[in-house]
mmCIF file of C-alpha atoms and ligand atoms in Angstrom:
data_model
loop_
_atom_site.group_PDB
_atom_site.id
_atom_site.type_symbol
_atom_site.label_atom_id
_atom_site.label_comp_id
_atom_site.label_asym_id
_atom_site.label_seq_id
_atom_site.Cartn_x
_atom_site.Cartn_y
_atom_site.Cartn_z
ATOM 1 C CA MET I 1 158.720 98.192 123.909
ATOM 2 C CA ILE I 2 155.424 99.862 124.790
ATOM 3 C CA GLU I 3 155.496 103.101 126.770
ATOM 4 C CA SER I 4 152.708 103.613 129.274
ATOM 5 C CA ASN I 5 151.588 107.097 130.396
ATOM 6 C CA GLU I 6 153.338 106.690 133.732
ATOM 7 C CA ASN I 7 156.634 106.025 132.005
ATOM 8 C CA LEU I 8 156.528 109.115 129.782
ATOM 9 C CA SER I 9 159.417 111.403 130.548
ATOM 10 C CA GLU I 10 158.810 115.090 131.111
ATOM 11 C CA SER I 11 160.529 115.961 127.832
ATOM 12 C CA SER I 12 158.335 113.657 125.760
ATOM 13 C CA GLN I 13 155.227 115.031 127.512
ATOM 14 C CA SER I 14 156.129 118.572 126.540
ATOM 15 C CA ARG I 15 156.921 117.366 122.993
ATOM 16 C CA ILE I 16 153.393 115.918 122.759
ATOM 17 C CA GLU I 17 151.924 119.172 124.053
ATOM 18 C CA ARG I 18 153.904 121.187 121.452
ATOM 19 C CA ASN I 19 152.662 118.907 118.660
ATOM 20 C CA ARG I 20 149.093 119.265 119.883
ATOM 21 C CA GLN I 21 149.329 123.058 119.840
ATOM 22 C CA LYS I 22 150.869 122.935 116.374
ATOM 23 C CA ALA I 23 148.066 120.706 115.066
ATOM 24 C CA LEU I 24 145.490 123.069 116.546
ATOM 25 C CA ALA I 25 147.118 126.056 114.869
ATOM 26 C CA ILE I 26 147.167 124.268 111.499
ATOM 27 C CA ARG I 27 143.536 123.236 111.931
ATOM 28 C CA GLN I 28 142.469 126.807 112.675
ATOM 29 C CA ALA I 29 144.449 128.135 109.722
ATOM 30 C CA LYS I 30 142.741 125.613 107.449
ATOM 31 C CA LEU I 31 139.299 126.597 108.689
ATOM 32 C CA VAL I 32 140.026 130.237 107.991
ATOM 33 C CA SER I 33 141.462 129.624 104.539
ATOM 34 C CA HIS I 34 138.617 127.272 103.530
ATOM 35 C CA PRO I 35 136.972 128.721 100.379
ATOM 36 C CA ASN I 36 133.503 128.411 101.887
ATOM 37 C CA ALA I 37 134.485 130.158 105.080
ATOM 38 C CA LYS I 38 134.561 133.713 103.836
ATOM 39 C CA SER I 39 134.312 135.287 107.231
ATOM 40 C CA THR I 40 137.421 135.544 109.333
ATOM 41 C CA ALA I 41 137.895 133.545 112.475
ATOM 42 C CA VAL I 42 137.455 135.495 115.665
ATOM 43 C CA SER I 43 138.556 134.201 119.022
ATOM 44 C CA ILE I 44 135.877 134.757 121.620
ATOM 45 C CA ASP I 45 137.649 133.241 124.575
ATOM 46 C CA LYS I 46 140.388 130.690 125.209
ATOM 47 C CA THR I 47 138.230 127.724 124.173
ATOM 48 C CA THR I 48 135.880 129.193 121.558
ATOM 49 C CA ILE I 49 136.515 130.639 118.109
ATOM 50 C CA LYS I 50 133.892 132.035 115.799
ATOM 51 C CA ILE I 51 133.901 131.694 112.004
ATOM 52 C CA GLY I 52 131.018 133.511 110.365
ATOM 53 C CA SER I 53 128.021 132.749 112.517
ATOM 54 C CA THR I 54 129.333 129.380 113.647
ATOM 55 C CA ARG I 55 131.099 128.914 116.950
ATOM 56 C CA TYR I 56 133.694 126.191 117.320
ATOM 57 C CA LYS I 57 134.572 124.802 120.707
ATOM 58 C CA ASP I 58 138.147 123.742 121.289
ATOM 59 C CA THR I 59 137.859 120.384 122.998
ATOM 60 C CA GLY I 60 141.457 120.522 124.038
ATOM 61 C CA GLY I 61 142.382 117.501 121.934
ATOM 62 C CA GLY I 62 143.232 119.412 118.786
ATOM 63 C CA PHE I 63 139.671 119.181 117.485
ATOM 64 C CA LEU I 64 137.033 121.838 117.093
ATOM 65 C CA LEU I 65 133.428 121.034 117.836
ATOM 66 C CA GLU I 66 130.791 122.955 115.935
ATOM 67 C CA GLU I 67 128.310 124.707 118.177
ATOM 68 C CA GLU I 68 124.748 125.778 117.389
ATOM 69 C CA PRO I 69 124.783 128.913 115.226
ATOM 70 C CA GLU I 70 123.526 132.062 116.884
ATOM 71 C CA LYS I 71 119.924 132.458 115.770
ATOM 72 C CA ASP I 72 119.716 136.242 115.954
ATOM 73 C CA LEU I 73 122.499 136.664 113.419
ATOM 74 C CA PRO I 74 121.809 136.615 109.668
ATOM 75 C CA THR I 75 122.806 133.254 108.214
ATOM 76 C CA ASP I 76 125.755 132.913 105.914
ATOM 77 C CA SER I 77 124.797 133.580 102.282
ATOM 78 C CA GLU I 78 126.695 130.426 101.293
ATOM 79 C CA ALA I 79 124.428 128.338 103.487
ATOM 80 C CA THR I 80 121.148 129.791 102.178
ATOM 81 C CA ALA I 81 122.237 129.260 98.553
ATOM 82 C CA GLU I 82 122.148 125.487 99.026
ATOM 83 C CA PRO I 83 118.871 123.774 98.067
ATOM 84 C CA PRO I 84 116.775 123.028 101.119
ATOM 85 C CA VAL I 85 116.333 119.361 101.972
ATOM 86 C CA VAL I 86 112.662 118.697 101.292
ATOM 87 C CA GLU I 87 111.071 115.662 102.891
ATOM 88 C CA ASP I 88 109.445 114.755 99.564
ATOM 89 C CA ASP I 89 112.806 114.397 97.828
ATOM 90 C CA ARG I 90 113.491 111.202 99.702
ATOM 91 C CA PRO I 91 110.132 109.645 100.508
ATOM 92 C CA ASN I 92 109.829 106.626 102.724
ATOM 93 C CA CYS I 93 109.516 103.195 101.173
ATOM 94 C CA VAL I 94 105.937 101.870 101.413
ATOM 95 C CA LYS I 95 107.268 98.468 102.467
ATOM 96 C CA CYS I 96 110.199 98.979 104.844
ATOM 97 C CA GLN I 97 109.200 102.569 105.805
ATOM 98 C CA LYS I 98 112.833 103.684 105.549
ATOM 99 C CA PRO I 99 113.828 106.719 103.470
ATOM 100 C CA ILE I 100 114.402 105.561 99.904
ATOM 101 C CA ALA I 101 118.089 105.417 98.999
ATOM 102 C CA THR I 102 117.817 104.064 95.460
ATOM 103 C CA SER I 103 114.598 103.109 93.721
ATOM 104 C CA TRP I 104 114.085 102.022 90.137
ATOM 105 C CA LEU I 105 110.343 102.005 90.775
ATOM 106 C CA PHE I 106 110.339 105.594 92.023
ATOM 107 C CA ASP I 107 112.597 106.829 89.216
ATOM 108 C CA ASN I 108 110.404 105.262 86.512
ATOM 109 C CA PHE I 109 106.901 105.120 87.991
ATOM 110 C CA LEU I 110 107.006 107.490 90.995
ATOM 111 C CA TYR I 111 106.161 104.389 93.014
ATOM 112 C CA LYS I 112 107.570 104.673 96.513
ATOM 113 C CA CYS I 113 109.328 101.365 96.937
ATOM 114 C CA CYS I 114 113.060 101.030 97.438
ATOM 115 C CA ASP I 115 115.246 98.705 95.388
ATOM 116 C CA SER I 116 115.794 96.279 98.258
ATOM 117 C CA CYS I 117 112.016 95.797 98.683
ATOM 118 C CA LYS I 118 111.343 95.461 94.923
ATOM 119 C CA ASP I 119 109.621 92.159 94.246
ATOM 120 C CA PRO I 120 109.399 90.696 90.712
ATOM 121 C CA GLU I 121 105.934 89.234 91.372
ATOM 122 C CA GLU I 122 104.392 92.160 93.232
ATOM 123 C CA HIS I 123 105.869 94.839 90.977
ATOM 124 C CA LYS I 124 105.077 93.189 87.649
ATOM 125 C CA LEU I 125 104.940 95.235 84.484
ATOM 126 C CA ILE I 126 102.038 94.939 82.074
ATOM 127 C CA THR I 127 101.782 95.963 78.422
ATOM 128 C CA LYS I 128 99.294 98.674 77.591
ATOM 129 C CA THR I 129 97.179 96.319 75.455
ATOM 130 C CA GLU I 130 97.021 93.778 78.259
ATOM 131 C CA ALA I 131 96.237 96.509 80.795
ATOM 132 C CA LEU I 132 93.302 97.851 78.775
ATOM 133 C CA LYS I 133 91.900 94.359 78.191
ATOM 134 C CA THR I 134 92.386 93.001 81.712
ATOM 135 C CA TYR I 135 90.999 96.040 83.512
ATOM 136 C CA LEU I 136 88.412 97.126 80.908
ATOM 137 C CA LEU I 137 90.054 100.512 80.494
ATOM 138 C CA LYS I 138 90.344 103.013 77.684
ATOM 139 C CA ASP I 139 93.458 104.882 76.545
ATOM 140 C CA ILE I 140 92.270 108.045 78.272
ATOM 141 C CA ASP I 141 91.985 106.232 81.603
ATOM 142 C CA LEU I 142 95.740 105.702 81.580
ATOM 143 C CA GLU I 143 96.945 108.700 79.624
ATOM 144 C CA LYS I 144 94.542 111.569 80.290
ATOM 145 C CA ARG I 145 93.032 110.957 83.700
ATOM 146 C CA GLU I 146 95.018 112.791 86.393
ATOM 147 C CA PRO I 147 97.687 111.917 87.149
ATOM 148 C CA PRO I 148 98.587 110.200 83.856
ATOM 149 C CA LEU I 149 100.234 106.883 84.668
ATOM 150 C CA LYS I 150 103.963 106.582 84.097
ATOM 151 C CA PHE I 151 105.226 103.968 81.679
ATOM 152 C CA ILE I 152 108.479 102.766 80.212
ATOM 153 C CA THR I 153 108.997 101.746 76.605
ATOM 154 C CA LYS I 154 110.587 98.570 75.323
ATOM 155 C CA LYS I 155 111.155 97.163 71.865
ATOM 156 C CA ASN I 156 108.463 94.629 71.069
ATOM 157 C CA PRO I 157 110.303 91.276 71.145
ATOM 158 C CA HIS I 158 107.729 89.543 68.905
ATOM 159 C CA HIS I 159 106.994 92.254 66.384
ATOM 160 C CA VAL I 160 110.043 94.438 65.845
ATOM 161 C CA ARG I 161 108.266 96.462 63.188
ATOM 162 C CA TRP I 162 105.378 97.306 65.513
ATOM 163 C CA GLY I 163 107.711 99.654 67.326
ATOM 164 C CA GLU I 164 107.889 100.086 71.053
ATOM 165 C CA MET I 165 105.667 98.592 73.720
ATOM 166 C CA LYS I 166 104.418 100.721 76.577
ATOM 167 C CA LEU I 167 104.873 98.973 79.894
ATOM 168 C CA TYR I 168 102.904 100.043 82.947
ATOM 169 C CA LEU I 169 103.278 99.034 86.569
ATOM 170 C CA GLN I 170 100.429 96.585 87.111
ATOM 171 C CA LEU I 171 99.839 97.793 90.687
ATOM 172 C CA GLN I 172 99.172 101.303 89.412
ATOM 173 C CA VAL I 173 96.912 100.111 86.591
ATOM 174 C CA GLU I 174 94.902 98.064 89.072
ATOM 175 C CA GLU I 175 94.606 101.071 91.375
ATOM 176 C CA ARG I 176 93.401 103.175 88.443
ATOM 177 C CA ALA I 177 90.869 100.492 87.474
ATOM 178 C CA LEU I 178 89.478 100.484 91.014
ATOM 179 C CA GLU I 179 89.086 104.274 90.819
ATOM 180 C CA ILE I 180 87.061 103.842 87.648
ATOM 181 C CA TRP I 181 85.000 100.765 88.494
ATOM 182 C CA GLY I 182 84.645 101.420 92.213
ATOM 183 C CA SER I 183 85.398 97.836 93.187
ATOM 184 C CA LYS I 184 86.716 94.572 91.811
ATOM 185 C CA GLU I 185 83.191 93.137 91.918
ATOM 186 C CA ALA I 186 81.799 95.988 89.827
ATOM 187 C CA MET I 187 84.584 95.449 87.310
ATOM 188 C CA GLU I 188 83.839 91.716 87.098
ATOM 189 C CA GLU I 189 80.131 92.465 86.620
ATOM 190 C CA GLU I 190 80.994 94.770 83.760
ATOM 191 C CA ARG I 191 83.213 92.071 82.276
ATOM 192 C CA LEU I 192 80.341 89.549 82.401
ATOM 193 C CA ARG I 193 77.949 92.078 80.913
ATOM 194 C CA ARG I 194 80.353 92.637 78.020
ATOM 195 C CA GLU I 195 80.849 88.902 77.552
ATOM 196 C CA ASP I 196 77.076 88.342 77.466
ATOM 197 C CA LYS I 197 76.801 91.092 74.908
ATOM 198 C CA ARG I 198 79.494 89.400 72.855
ATOM 199 C CA VAL I 199 77.715 86.044 73.070
ATOM 200 C CA ILE I 200 74.401 87.623 72.027
ATOM 201 C CA LEU I 201 76.058 89.415 69.122
ATOM 202 C CA LYS I 202 77.741 86.193 68.084
ATOM 203 C CA ALA I 203 74.425 84.301 68.216
ATOM 204 C CA LYS I 204 72.747 87.034 66.179
ATOM 205 C CA ARG I 205 75.512 86.870 63.604
ATOM 206 C CA TYR I 206 75.135 83.086 63.458
ATOM 207 C CA GLN I 207 71.371 83.381 62.961
ATOM 208 C CA LYS I 208 71.934 85.839 60.150
ATOM 209 C CA GLU I 209 74.471 83.567 58.470
ATOM 210 C CA LEU I 210 72.087 80.620 58.793
ATOM 211 C CA LYS I 211 69.282 82.623 57.205
ATOM 212 C CA GLU I 212 71.553 83.644 54.342
ATOM 213 C CA LEU I 213 72.589 80.022 53.860
ATOM 214 C CA ARG I 214 68.951 78.882 53.696
ATOM 215 C CA MET I 215 68.148 81.573 51.171
ATOM 216 C CA SER I 216 71.087 80.661 48.969
ATOM 217 C CA MET I 217 70.096 76.966 49.136
ATOM 218 C CA ARG I 218 66.573 77.839 48.081
ATOM 219 C CA SER I 219 67.826 79.915 45.173
ATOM 220 C CA SER I 220 70.186 77.152 44.038
ATOM 221 C CA LEU I 221 67.224 74.759 44.174
ATOM 222 C CA TYR I 222 65.324 77.255 42.030
ATOM 223 C CA ASP I 223 68.282 77.283 39.611
ATOM 224 C CA ARG I 224 68.195 73.512 39.337
ATOM 225 C CA THR I 225 64.456 73.333 38.699
ATOM 226 C CA SER I 226 64.657 76.020 36.064
ATOM 227 C CA ALA I 227 67.743 74.273 34.621
ATOM 228 C CA ALA I 228 65.638 71.181 34.047
ATOM 229 C CA ALA I 229 63.289 73.164 31.873
ATOM 230 C CA HIS I 230 66.133 74.767 29.957
ATOM 231 C CA VAL I 231 67.417 73.177 26.800
ATOM 232 C CA HIS I 232 70.934 74.307 25.942
ATOM 233 C CA GLU I 233 71.558 75.852 22.605
ATOM 234 C CA PHE I 234 75.221 75.187 21.927
ATOM 235 C CA GLY I 235 77.438 77.364 19.833
ATOM 236 C CA PRO I 236 80.333 76.139 17.679
ATOM 237 C CA GLU I 237 82.757 73.523 19.053
ATOM 238 C CA THR I 238 86.266 74.555 19.954
ATOM 239 C CA TYR I 239 89.223 72.161 20.058
ATOM 240 C CA ASN I 240 91.756 72.271 22.906
ATOM 241 C CA GLU I 241 94.888 70.804 21.388
ATOM 242 C CA GLU I 242 96.803 70.553 24.647
ATOM 243 C CA GLU I 243 94.179 68.413 26.360
ATOM 244 C CA ASP I 244 92.769 66.909 23.161
ATOM 245 C CA THR I 245 89.253 67.877 24.177
ATOM 246 C CA TYR I 246 86.368 69.663 22.564
ATOM 247 C CA SER I 247 84.090 72.116 24.272
ATOM 248 C CA ARG I 248 80.976 74.056 23.410
ATOM 249 C CA SER I 249 79.167 76.819 25.251
ATOM 250 C CA CYS I 250 75.454 77.304 25.621
ATOM 251 C CA LEU I 251 74.338 80.494 23.905
ATOM 252 C CA THR I 252 71.608 81.317 26.445
ATOM 253 C CA CYS I 253 73.227 80.238 29.765
ATOM 254 C CA SER I 254 76.776 80.032 31.090
ATOM 255 C CA TYR I 255 77.016 76.221 30.768
ATOM 256 C CA VAL I 256 80.123 74.893 29.053
ATOM 257 C CA GLU I 257 80.220 71.279 27.930
ATOM 258 C CA THR I 258 83.600 69.614 27.500
ATOM 259 C CA PHE I 259 83.970 66.255 25.784
ATOM 260 C CA GLU I 260 86.397 63.976 23.979
ATOM 261 C CA LYS I 261 86.112 62.403 20.603
ATOM 262 C CA MET I 262 87.346 58.837 20.091
HETATM 263 ZN ZN1 ZN J 1 112.005 99.342 101.177
HETATM 264 ZN ZN1 ZN J 2 71.996 76.554 28.419
#
């Protein structure tokens, strides 16, 4: 059976009121004995009590509402000991603009993007070697230029003995490259310039090799012509039992003649 307010007897109404008063008394006692509330509770009037510099308003329902602290009073030493909440501690996510709750990217790369906005394609990691090659950078561009870029380390999956790989956030490497080259176009121009240089160097090397080849051919031709004029003067024959062959060496050149005897 459900009792409505109209049906409450006078005795049960006074019982409820007694319980409410009791709850209020317990609540106030708890507030006073709370370890952080060092100051004693002071009643200001029938509906307001003051603990330290904070006023609590009795709403009449057994609850106390906190009121604005009085500004002219010195603040509680307990309150000032707590670290102030700095806006920078929880920056906003660059994508959803909400304060970052958890962020792997911020923890590892100081990149302000929350975990729910993290995108495997957009927030790709790049090895240091790849970063230097792709963006035409030097070690110092990543490690010395302010601020040095953050990286994480991972065991090299292909070459365990090479030790750990440094992984950078590609977005940050690209940003750094733009700082250095000014624009993507300038970077591409530089890349072409370097490639041209490589091609020229390669052609030069090829020309040099060709020249060396020609010279060695000429000298071998010289050897053959002079060989025609040379008559070997053979030394004593030696017998190779294993192969059943005889050989003799020229005394004036390095020619060795090997032959069989029937
Ligand atoms: Zn986000
Ligand atoms: Zn000879």
